[in-house]
Amino acid sequence: MPFSGKSWRLALAASVAPVLFLAPTPVSAETIEAALVRAYQDNPQLNAQRASVRSTDENVPQALSGYRPQISVTASGGSQYTDVVAKQSTPTGVARTEMHGVNGPWSAGANISQTLYNGGRTANRTRAAESQVSAAREGLRVLEQSVLLAAATIYMDYLRDSAIVEVQRSNVNVLEQTLKQTQDRFNVGEVTRTDVAQSQAQLAAGRTQLLAAESTLTTTRANFRRIIGSDPQNPQPGSPVDRYLPKTLAQAVNMGLVENPNVTAAMYGIDVSFLQVKVNEGALFPTVTLQGNVQQANEQTLTAFKGFSASATANISIPIYQGGAEYALIRQSKETLAQQRLNLDQVRDQTRATVAQGWGQLIATKSQVASAQAQVTASEIALNGVREEARVGQRTTLDVLNAQQALVNARIALVTAQHDRVVASYTVLNAVGRLSPVTLKLRTSVYDPSVHYHQVRDSWFGVRTPDGR
C-alpha cells in the first residue's frame, strides 16, 4: 500500500495550487479600481438614475413659473354677410333702414396676467421642488454606492471562483496521479482492489466538484459583465479599503447617521412634506392678480370699420367655502409629514444596525483570513506527513486521500476568507456613506448633478435640453 518516494513528491507538488489572491500580477492585468471606474461610468442603471435626477431638476423652473407673467396672443379673421332691415320711430314717423353687404372682420389682441399674491403657494412650491432635487441627489448617491459595492463584490467573486476552479483542477490532477499509482501497485499486488475503488471514487468526486466550480465561474463571469460592462481581463488581487474607514465602531455609527445617503434623503423627504402642508394651506388665502388686455378690431360690422380697446384690472378672489376638499388636503399632507418623520427614525435605526453588522463582519473576516492561512499551512504539513507514513506502510490510501481533500478544503476556505475580507471593508464603507469615487480616489471624472440644475433653473423658455436633445 505505500507510495514510492518519487510518486508522493510529484503528487504533493501538484496539490499545491496557487491562490489567485496572492499570485504575481500580470503586466496587462486589470485592477479593482479600473473595474469600479467602468461600472461608475457605464452602468445603465446608474445612468438611468442620473437621467431621473435631471428630470427632477425641472420641477424647480416649473414652480418658479408661478412668479412669472402669463402672456397670450389671439387673432381671428373671416368673411361675414349682413342682411338687416330695421325700423325706427322718429318724430316725423317711422324710418326704415336696410343694410346689405359683405365685410371681412378681423381682430388681434394680447392678454397678460400676473399673480401678485396667492397665499405663498408659489414660494412654498419652489422650496419644495428644491428639496425634491436634493432628495433625488441623495437617491443618486444611494445607487452610486450600491453599484460600486456590487462592482467590488462581483470583482472579488470572480477572483474567488477562479481560484476555486484552479484548486479543484489541481486536485483532479493529483487524484488522477494517485489513481494511476494505485492501479500500478494493485497490478503488482501491493494494494487491494478496495484501494483502487477508493481512488476512483475520490477522483469522480473531484471531477464533480471541478464541474460545479466551473459552472459557478461561468455565472459569475456573466454577472461581472452585467454590472461592470465588460468581461474580466486578468484581474489583479483586490485589497481592503480599511484606510478609508473610521477607527472605531462608535465613530462609524456616528458617521453613518450623518453621511449615509438614505438618512439624508429621508431628511429631505420631511422638508418636502412640510412644505406641501404650507402649499395646501395657501388655498385658504386670497389670490390677487393683475390683468392687462389690448385688442384691435377692424370691420366688425358694415358700419364699424375700426376699433381699439385696452384695459388693466386688478382682481382679488377670496375663498369662502369650496366643498371642504382643501381642508382634507391639509389634513392628508400633515399625516404624510408625520409618516416621513417616522420613516426617518426607521432609516436611522436601520443604518445603525447595518453599520454594526458590517463592522462585526469586518472584524470576523480579519480573524478568518489568519485562521484559514494557518489551516492551509497545517494541512500541507499533515498531507506531507501522511504521505511519508504511507510510504513506509503506516497509512492507507484512504488516509492520503482524506488528507488531500482536507488541503483542498483549506485552500478553498482561505480563498473565501480573503474574498470576504475585502468585500466586508467595502460593505462598511457603503454603510457609513463614504463609498464614492472621491473617497476611493478613482481616476474618473465625477458626475456633478448641480451642473444640469443650474443650466435649467432660470430657463424662461426653450424645449432643448442642455445637451442639445
Coordinates of C-alpha atoms in Angstrom, one line a residue:
M1 CA 0.0 0.0 0.0
P2 CA 2.8 2.6 0.4
F3 CA 3.7 5.2 -2.2
S4 CA 7.1 5.3 -3.7
G5 CA 9.2 8.4 -2.7
K6 CA 9.1 9.9 -6.2
S7 CA 5.4 9.4 -6.7
W8 CA 4.3 11.1 -3.5
R9 CA 6.6 14.1 -4.1
L10 CA 5.1 14.6 -7.5
A11 CA 1.6 14.4 -6.1
L12 CA 2.4 16.8 -3.3
A13 CA 3.9 19.4 -5.7
A14 CA 0.8 19.2 -7.9
S15 CA -1.5 19.6 -5.0
V16 CA -0.1 23.0 -4.0
A17 CA -2.4 25.0 -6.3
P18 CA -1.8 28.8 -6.5
V19 CA -4.2 31.1 -4.6
L20 CA -5.1 33.8 -7.1
F21 CA -5.3 36.5 -4.4
L22 CA -1.6 36.0 -3.7
A23 CA -0.4 35.3 -7.2
P24 CA 2.0 37.6 -9.1
T25 CA 0.3 40.3 -11.1
P26 CA 0.4 40.1 -14.9
V27 CA 1.6 43.2 -16.7
S28 CA -1.7 43.6 -18.6
A29 CA -3.9 42.8 -15.6
E30 CA -7.0 44.7 -14.6
T31 CA -7.3 46.3 -11.1
I32 CA -10.4 46.6 -9.0
E33 CA -10.2 50.4 -9.2
A34 CA -10.4 50.2 -13.0
A35 CA -13.4 47.9 -12.8
L36 CA -15.1 50.3 -10.4
V37 CA -14.4 53.2 -12.8
R38 CA -16.1 51.3 -15.7
A39 CA -19.1 50.5 -13.5
Y40 CA -19.4 54.1 -12.4
Q41 CA -19.2 55.4 -15.9
D42 CA -21.2 52.8 -17.9
N43 CA -23.6 51.0 -15.6
P44 CA -27.0 51.5 -17.3
Q45 CA -29.0 51.5 -14.0
L46 CA -26.8 54.3 -12.7
N47 CA -27.0 56.3 -15.9
A48 CA -30.8 55.9 -15.8
Q49 CA -30.9 57.3 -12.2
R50 CA -28.8 60.3 -13.4
A51 CA -31.4 61.0 -16.0
S52 CA -34.1 60.7 -13.4
V53 CA -32.3 63.4 -11.3
R54 CA -32.1 65.7 -14.3
S55 CA -35.9 65.2 -14.8
T56 CA -36.4 66.2 -11.2
D57 CA -34.4 69.3 -11.7
E58 CA -37.2 70.6 -14.0
N59 CA -39.6 70.8 -11.0
V60 CA -37.8 73.9 -9.9
P61 CA -38.4 76.0 -13.1
Q62 CA -42.0 74.7 -13.1
A63 CA -42.5 76.0 -9.6
L64 CA -40.7 79.3 -10.4
S65 CA -43.2 79.8 -13.3
G66 CA -45.7 80.9 -10.7
Y67 CA -43.7 84.2 -10.2
R68 CA -43.7 84.9 -14.0
P69 CA -46.4 86.6 -16.1
Q70 CA -48.6 84.6 -18.4
I71 CA -49.0 86.1 -21.9
S72 CA -51.3 85.1 -24.7
V73 CA -52.0 86.5 -28.2
T74 CA -55.3 85.9 -30.0
A75 CA -56.2 86.6 -33.6
S76 CA -59.3 86.0 -35.7
G77 CA -60.5 86.7 -39.2
G78 CA -63.1 85.7 -41.8
S79 CA -65.9 86.9 -44.0
Q80 CA -69.3 88.0 -42.9
Y81 CA -72.5 88.6 -44.9
T82 CA -75.1 91.0 -43.4
D83 CA -78.8 91.5 -44.4
V84 CA -80.6 93.7 -42.0
V85 CA -83.9 95.6 -42.2
A86 CA -84.6 97.9 -39.2
K87 CA -87.5 100.2 -38.3
Q88 CA -87.1 103.1 -36.0
S89 CA -89.7 105.6 -34.8
T90 CA -88.9 109.3 -35.4
P91 CA -90.8 112.5 -34.7
T92 CA -91.9 112.5 -38.2
G93 CA -92.9 108.9 -38.5
V94 CA -91.3 105.5 -38.9
A95 CA -87.9 105.3 -40.6
R96 CA -87.0 102.1 -42.4
T97 CA -83.3 101.2 -42.7
E98 CA -81.9 98.4 -44.8
M99 CA -78.3 97.1 -44.7
H100 CA -76.9 94.6 -47.1
G101 CA -73.3 93.6 -47.8
V102 CA -70.2 91.5 -47.1
N103 CA -67.4 92.6 -44.9
G104 CA -64.2 90.9 -43.6
P105 CA -63.9 91.2 -39.8
W106 CA -60.6 90.6 -38.2
S107 CA -59.2 91.2 -34.8
A108 CA -55.9 90.7 -32.9
G109 CA -55.3 91.1 -29.2
A110 CA -52.9 90.3 -26.4
N111 CA -53.5 89.4 -22.7
I112 CA -51.1 89.5 -19.9
S113 CA -51.8 88.2 -16.4
Q114 CA -49.5 88.4 -13.3
T115 CA -50.2 86.8 -10.0
L116 CA -49.4 89.2 -7.1
Y117 CA -50.3 87.1 -4.2
N118 CA -51.5 83.5 -3.8
G119 CA -51.1 82.7 -0.1
G120 CA -47.4 81.9 -0.5
R121 CA -48.1 78.8 -2.7
T122 CA -45.5 79.7 -5.3
A123 CA -42.7 80.3 -2.8
N124 CA -43.5 77.1 -1.0
R125 CA -43.8 75.1 -4.2
T126 CA -40.3 76.4 -5.2
R127 CA -38.8 75.4 -1.9
A128 CA -40.5 72.0 -2.1
A129 CA -39.1 71.5 -5.6
E130 CA -35.6 72.4 -4.4
S131 CA -35.9 69.9 -1.6
Q132 CA -37.1 67.3 -4.1
V133 CA -33.9 67.9 -6.1
S134 CA -31.8 67.5 -3.0
A135 CA -33.6 64.2 -2.2
A136 CA -33.1 63.0 -5.7
R137 CA -29.4 63.7 -5.5
E138 CA -29.2 61.7 -2.3
G139 CA -31.1 58.9 -4.0
L140 CA -28.5 59.0 -6.8
R141 CA -25.8 58.7 -4.1
V142 CA -27.5 55.6 -2.8
L143 CA -27.5 54.0 -6.2
E144 CA -23.9 55.0 -6.9
Q145 CA -22.8 53.3 -3.6
S146 CA -24.9 50.3 -4.5
V147 CA -23.3 50.0 -7.9
L148 CA -19.8 50.4 -6.6
L149 CA -20.4 47.9 -3.9
A150 CA -21.9 45.4 -6.4
A151 CA -18.9 46.0 -8.7
A152 CA -16.4 45.4 -6.0
T153 CA -18.3 42.3 -4.8
I154 CA -18.5 40.8 -8.3
Y155 CA -14.8 41.5 -8.9
M156 CA -13.9 39.6 -5.8
D157 CA -16.4 36.9 -6.6
Y158 CA -14.6 36.3 -9.9
L159 CA -11.2 36.2 -8.2
R160 CA -12.6 33.7 -5.6
D161 CA -14.4 31.5 -8.1
S162 CA -11.4 31.5 -10.5
A163 CA -9.1 30.4 -7.6
I164 CA -11.5 27.7 -6.6
V165 CA -11.5 26.4 -10.1
E166 CA -7.7 26.2 -10.1
V167 CA -7.7 24.5 -6.7
Q168 CA -10.2 21.9 -8.0
R169 CA -8.4 21.4 -11.2
S170 CA -5.1 20.8 -9.4
N171 CA -6.9 18.5 -7.1
V172 CA -8.2 16.4 -10.1
N173 CA -4.6 16.2 -11.4
V174 CA -3.4 14.9 -8.1
L175 CA -6.2 12.4 -7.9
E176 CA -5.5 11.2 -11.4
Q177 CA -1.9 10.6 -10.5
T178 CA -2.9 8.9 -7.3
L179 CA -5.3 6.6 -9.1
K180 CA -2.5 5.7 -11.7
Q181 CA 0.0 4.9 -8.9
T182 CA -2.6 2.9 -7.0
Q183 CA -3.5 0.8 -10.1
D184 CA 0.2 0.2 -10.7
R185 CA 0.6 -1.1 -7.2
F186 CA -2.5 -3.2 -7.5
N187 CA -1.1 -4.8 -10.6
V188 CA 2.0 -5.9 -8.6
G189 CA -0.1 -6.9 -5.6
E190 CA 0.9 -4.1 -3.2
V191 CA -2.6 -2.9 -2.6
T192 CA -6.1 -4.3 -2.9
R193 CA -9.0 -3.5 -5.2
T194 CA -10.5 -1.6 -2.4
D195 CA -7.7 1.0 -2.6
V196 CA -8.3 1.3 -6.3
A197 CA -12.0 1.8 -5.8
Q198 CA -11.4 4.5 -3.1
S199 CA -9.1 6.4 -5.5
Q200 CA -11.6 6.1 -8.3
A201 CA -14.4 7.3 -6.1
Q202 CA -12.4 10.3 -4.9
L203 CA -11.4 11.2 -8.5
A204 CA -15.1 11.1 -9.6
A205 CA -16.0 13.4 -6.6
G206 CA -13.1 15.7 -7.5
R207 CA -14.3 15.9 -11.1
T208 CA -17.8 16.7 -10.0
Q209 CA -16.5 19.5 -7.7
L210 CA -14.5 20.9 -10.6
L211 CA -17.5 20.9 -12.9
A212 CA -19.6 22.7 -10.2
A213 CA -16.8 25.3 -9.7
E214 CA -16.6 25.9 -13.5
S215 CA -20.4 26.4 -13.6
T216 CA -20.3 28.9 -10.8
L217 CA -17.4 30.7 -12.5
T218 CA -19.5 31.0 -15.7
T219 CA -22.4 32.5 -13.9
T220 CA -20.0 34.9 -12.1
R221 CA -18.4 36.0 -15.4
A222 CA -21.9 36.8 -16.8
N223 CA -22.7 38.9 -13.7
F224 CA -19.3 40.6 -14.0
R225 CA -20.2 41.8 -17.5
R226 CA -23.7 42.8 -16.4
I227 CA -22.5 45.0 -13.6
I228 CA -19.2 46.3 -14.8
G229 CA -19.9 46.3 -18.5
S230 CA -17.1 44.1 -19.9
D231 CA -15.6 40.7 -19.4
P232 CA -12.8 40.3 -16.8
Q233 CA -9.3 40.7 -18.2
N234 CA -6.7 39.0 -15.9
P235 CA -7.9 40.7 -12.7
Q236 CA -5.4 41.6 -10.1
P237 CA -5.8 40.8 -6.4
G238 CA -8.1 43.1 -4.6
S239 CA -7.2 44.8 -1.4
P240 CA -9.4 46.0 1.6
V241 CA -10.2 49.7 1.9
D242 CA -9.8 49.9 5.7
R243 CA -7.7 53.1 5.3
Y244 CA -10.9 55.0 4.5
L245 CA -12.9 53.6 7.4
P246 CA -13.3 55.2 10.9
K247 CA -11.2 53.8 13.6
T248 CA -13.9 52.6 15.9
L249 CA -17.5 51.2 15.7
A250 CA -18.8 54.3 17.5
Q251 CA -17.2 56.6 15.0
A252 CA -18.6 54.5 12.2
V253 CA -22.1 54.6 13.6
N254 CA -22.0 58.4 14.1
M255 CA -20.7 58.9 10.5
G256 CA -23.4 56.7 9.1
L257 CA -26.1 58.7 10.9
V258 CA -24.8 61.9 9.3
E259 CA -23.5 60.9 5.9
N260 CA -25.4 57.8 4.8
P261 CA -27.5 59.0 1.8
N262 CA -30.5 57.0 2.9
V263 CA -30.6 59.1 6.1
T264 CA -30.1 62.5 4.3
A265 CA -32.7 61.5 1.6
A266 CA -35.2 60.8 4.4
M267 CA -34.5 64.2 5.9
Y268 CA -35.2 66.0 2.6
G269 CA -38.4 63.9 2.4
I270 CA -39.5 65.6 5.6
D271 CA -38.8 69.0 4.2
V272 CA -40.8 68.2 1.1
S273 CA -43.8 67.0 3.1
F274 CA -43.7 70.1 5.4
L275 CA -43.7 72.5 2.5
Q276 CA -46.5 70.6 0.9
V277 CA -48.6 71.3 4.0
K278 CA -47.9 75.0 3.5
V279 CA -48.8 74.8 -0.2
N280 CA -52.2 73.2 0.7
E281 CA -52.8 75.8 3.4
G282 CA -52.3 78.5 0.8
A283 CA -55.6 77.5 -0.8
L284 CA -57.3 79.2 2.2
F285 CA -55.8 82.6 1.4
P286 CA -56.9 85.2 -1.1
T287 CA -55.5 85.4 -4.6
V288 CA -54.6 88.7 -6.1
T289 CA -53.9 89.0 -9.9
L290 CA -53.2 91.9 -12.3
Q291 CA -54.5 91.6 -15.8
G292 CA -53.9 93.7 -18.9
N293 CA -55.6 93.4 -22.3
V294 CA -55.3 95.1 -25.6
Q295 CA -57.4 94.4 -28.7
Q296 CA -57.5 95.8 -32.3
A297 CA -60.7 95.0 -34.3
N298 CA -61.4 96.0 -37.9
E299 CA -64.6 95.7 -40.0
Q300 CA -66.6 94.0 -37.2
T301 CA -69.8 95.3 -38.9
L302 CA -70.7 97.1 -42.1
T303 CA -70.7 100.4 -40.2
A304 CA -67.9 99.9 -37.7
F305 CA -64.6 100.0 -39.6
K306 CA -62.0 100.1 -36.8
G307 CA -62.0 99.7 -33.0
F308 CA -59.2 99.6 -30.4
S309 CA -59.5 98.8 -26.7
A310 CA -57.1 98.5 -23.8
S311 CA -57.7 97.6 -20.1
A312 CA -55.9 97.0 -16.9
T313 CA -57.7 95.4 -14.0
A314 CA -56.8 94.1 -10.5
N315 CA -58.7 91.0 -9.4
I316 CA -59.0 89.6 -5.9
S317 CA -60.5 86.2 -5.1
I318 CA -61.3 85.3 -1.5
P319 CA -62.2 81.6 -0.9
I320 CA -65.1 81.2 1.5
Y321 CA -66.0 77.5 1.1
Q322 CA -65.0 75.1 -1.7
G323 CA -66.7 71.9 -0.6
G324 CA -64.1 71.0 2.0
A325 CA -61.6 69.4 -0.3
E326 CA -58.9 71.9 0.7
Y327 CA -59.3 71.0 4.3
A328 CA -59.0 67.3 3.5
L329 CA -55.8 68.0 1.6
I330 CA -54.3 69.9 4.5
R331 CA -55.1 67.1 6.9
Q332 CA -53.8 64.5 4.5
S333 CA -50.5 66.3 4.0
K334 CA -50.0 66.6 7.7
E335 CA -50.4 62.8 8.1
T336 CA -47.8 62.4 5.3
L337 CA -45.4 64.7 7.2
A338 CA -45.8 62.6 10.3
Q339 CA -45.2 59.4 8.2
Q340 CA -42.0 60.9 6.8
R341 CA -40.7 61.8 10.3
L342 CA -41.3 58.2 11.5
N343 CA -39.6 57.0 8.3
L344 CA -36.5 59.0 9.2
D345 CA -36.4 57.2 12.6
Q346 CA -36.7 53.9 10.9
V347 CA -33.9 54.7 8.4
R348 CA -31.6 55.8 11.2
D349 CA -32.3 52.6 13.1
Q350 CA -31.6 50.6 10.0
T351 CA -28.4 52.5 9.3
R352 CA -27.2 52.0 12.8
A353 CA -27.9 48.2 12.6
T354 CA -26.3 47.9 9.1
V355 CA -23.1 49.7 10.2
A356 CA -22.8 47.5 13.3
Q357 CA -23.4 44.3 11.3
G358 CA -20.9 45.3 8.7
W359 CA -18.3 46.2 11.3
G360 CA -18.8 42.8 13.0
Q361 CA -18.3 41.0 9.8
L362 CA -15.2 43.0 9.0
I363 CA -13.6 42.1 12.4
A364 CA -14.6 38.5 11.9
T365 CA -13.1 38.2 8.4
K366 CA -9.7 39.5 9.6
S367 CA -9.5 36.6 12.0
Q368 CA -10.9 34.2 9.4
V369 CA -8.1 35.0 7.0
A370 CA -5.4 34.3 9.6
S371 CA -7.2 31.1 10.7
A372 CA -7.5 29.9 7.1
Q373 CA -3.9 30.6 6.4
A374 CA -2.9 28.6 9.4
Q375 CA -5.3 25.8 8.3
V376 CA -3.6 25.7 4.9
T377 CA -0.1 25.5 6.4
A378 CA -1.2 22.8 8.8
S379 CA -3.0 20.8 6.1
E380 CA 0.1 20.9 3.8
I381 CA 2.3 19.6 6.7
A382 CA -0.3 17.0 7.5
L383 CA -0.5 15.8 3.9
N384 CA 3.3 15.7 3.7
G385 CA 3.4 13.6 6.9
V386 CA 0.6 11.2 5.8
R387 CA 2.4 10.6 2.5
E388 CA 5.6 9.8 4.4
E389 CA 3.8 7.5 6.7
A390 CA 2.1 5.8 3.7
R391 CA 5.4 5.3 2.1
V392 CA 6.6 3.1 5.0
G393 CA 3.2 1.4 5.3
Q394 CA 1.9 3.2 8.4
R395 CA -1.0 4.9 6.5
T396 CA -3.5 3.7 3.9
T397 CA -4.6 5.1 0.6
L398 CA -7.8 6.4 2.2
D399 CA -5.7 8.3 4.7
V400 CA -3.8 10.0 1.9
L401 CA -7.0 10.8 0.0
N402 CA -8.6 12.3 3.1
A403 CA -5.5 14.5 3.8
Q404 CA -5.6 15.6 0.2
Q405 CA -9.2 16.6 0.5
A406 CA -8.5 18.4 3.7
L407 CA -5.9 20.5 1.9
V408 CA -8.3 21.3 -0.9
N409 CA -11.0 22.4 1.6
A410 CA -8.4 24.5 3.5
R411 CA -7.3 26.3 0.3
I412 CA -11.0 27.0 -0.6
A413 CA -11.6 28.3 2.9
L414 CA -8.6 30.7 2.5
V415 CA -9.7 31.9 -0.9
T416 CA -13.2 32.5 0.5
A417 CA -11.9 34.3 3.6
Q418 CA -9.7 36.6 1.5
H419 CA -12.8 37.4 -0.6
D420 CA -15.0 38.1 2.4
R421 CA -12.3 40.3 4.0
V422 CA -12.2 42.7 1.0
V423 CA -16.0 42.7 0.5
A424 CA -16.6 43.4 4.2
S425 CA -14.4 46.5 4.0
Y426 CA -16.4 47.9 1.0
T427 CA -19.7 47.0 2.8
V428 CA -18.8 49.1 5.9
L429 CA -17.6 52.0 3.7
N430 CA -21.0 51.8 1.9
A431 CA -22.9 51.7 5.3
V432 CA -21.2 54.9 6.6
G433 CA -21.9 56.7 3.3
R434 CA -18.3 57.1 2.1
L435 CA -18.3 54.6 -0.9
S436 CA -17.7 57.1 -3.7
P437 CA -15.2 57.8 -6.4
V438 CA -13.8 60.8 -4.4
T439 CA -13.1 58.7 -1.3
L440 CA -11.6 55.8 -3.3
K441 CA -9.6 58.3 -5.4
L442 CA -10.7 56.6 -8.6
R443 CA -9.3 58.0 -11.8
T444 CA -12.5 59.2 -13.4
S445 CA -14.5 62.5 -13.7
V446 CA -17.1 62.6 -11.0
Y447 CA -20.7 63.2 -12.2
D448 CA -21.9 66.6 -10.7
P449 CA -25.8 66.8 -10.8
S450 CA -25.7 70.5 -9.9
V451 CA -24.3 71.4 -13.3
H452 CA -27.6 70.5 -15.1
Y453 CA -29.6 72.0 -12.3
H454 CA -28.0 75.5 -12.7
Q455 CA -28.4 75.2 -16.5
V456 CA -32.2 74.8 -16.3
R457 CA -33.2 76.5 -13.1
D458 CA -33.7 80.0 -14.5
S459 CA -34.8 79.0 -18.0
W460 CA -37.8 81.0 -19.1
F461 CA -38.3 79.2 -22.4
G462 CA -36.8 76.6 -24.7
V463 CA -37.5 73.0 -25.5
R464 CA -34.0 71.7 -25.9
T465 CA -32.2 70.0 -23.1
P466 CA -28.7 71.4 -22.2
D467 CA -27.0 68.5 -24.1
G468 CA -28.9 69.5 -27.3
R469 CA -31.7 67.0 -27.4

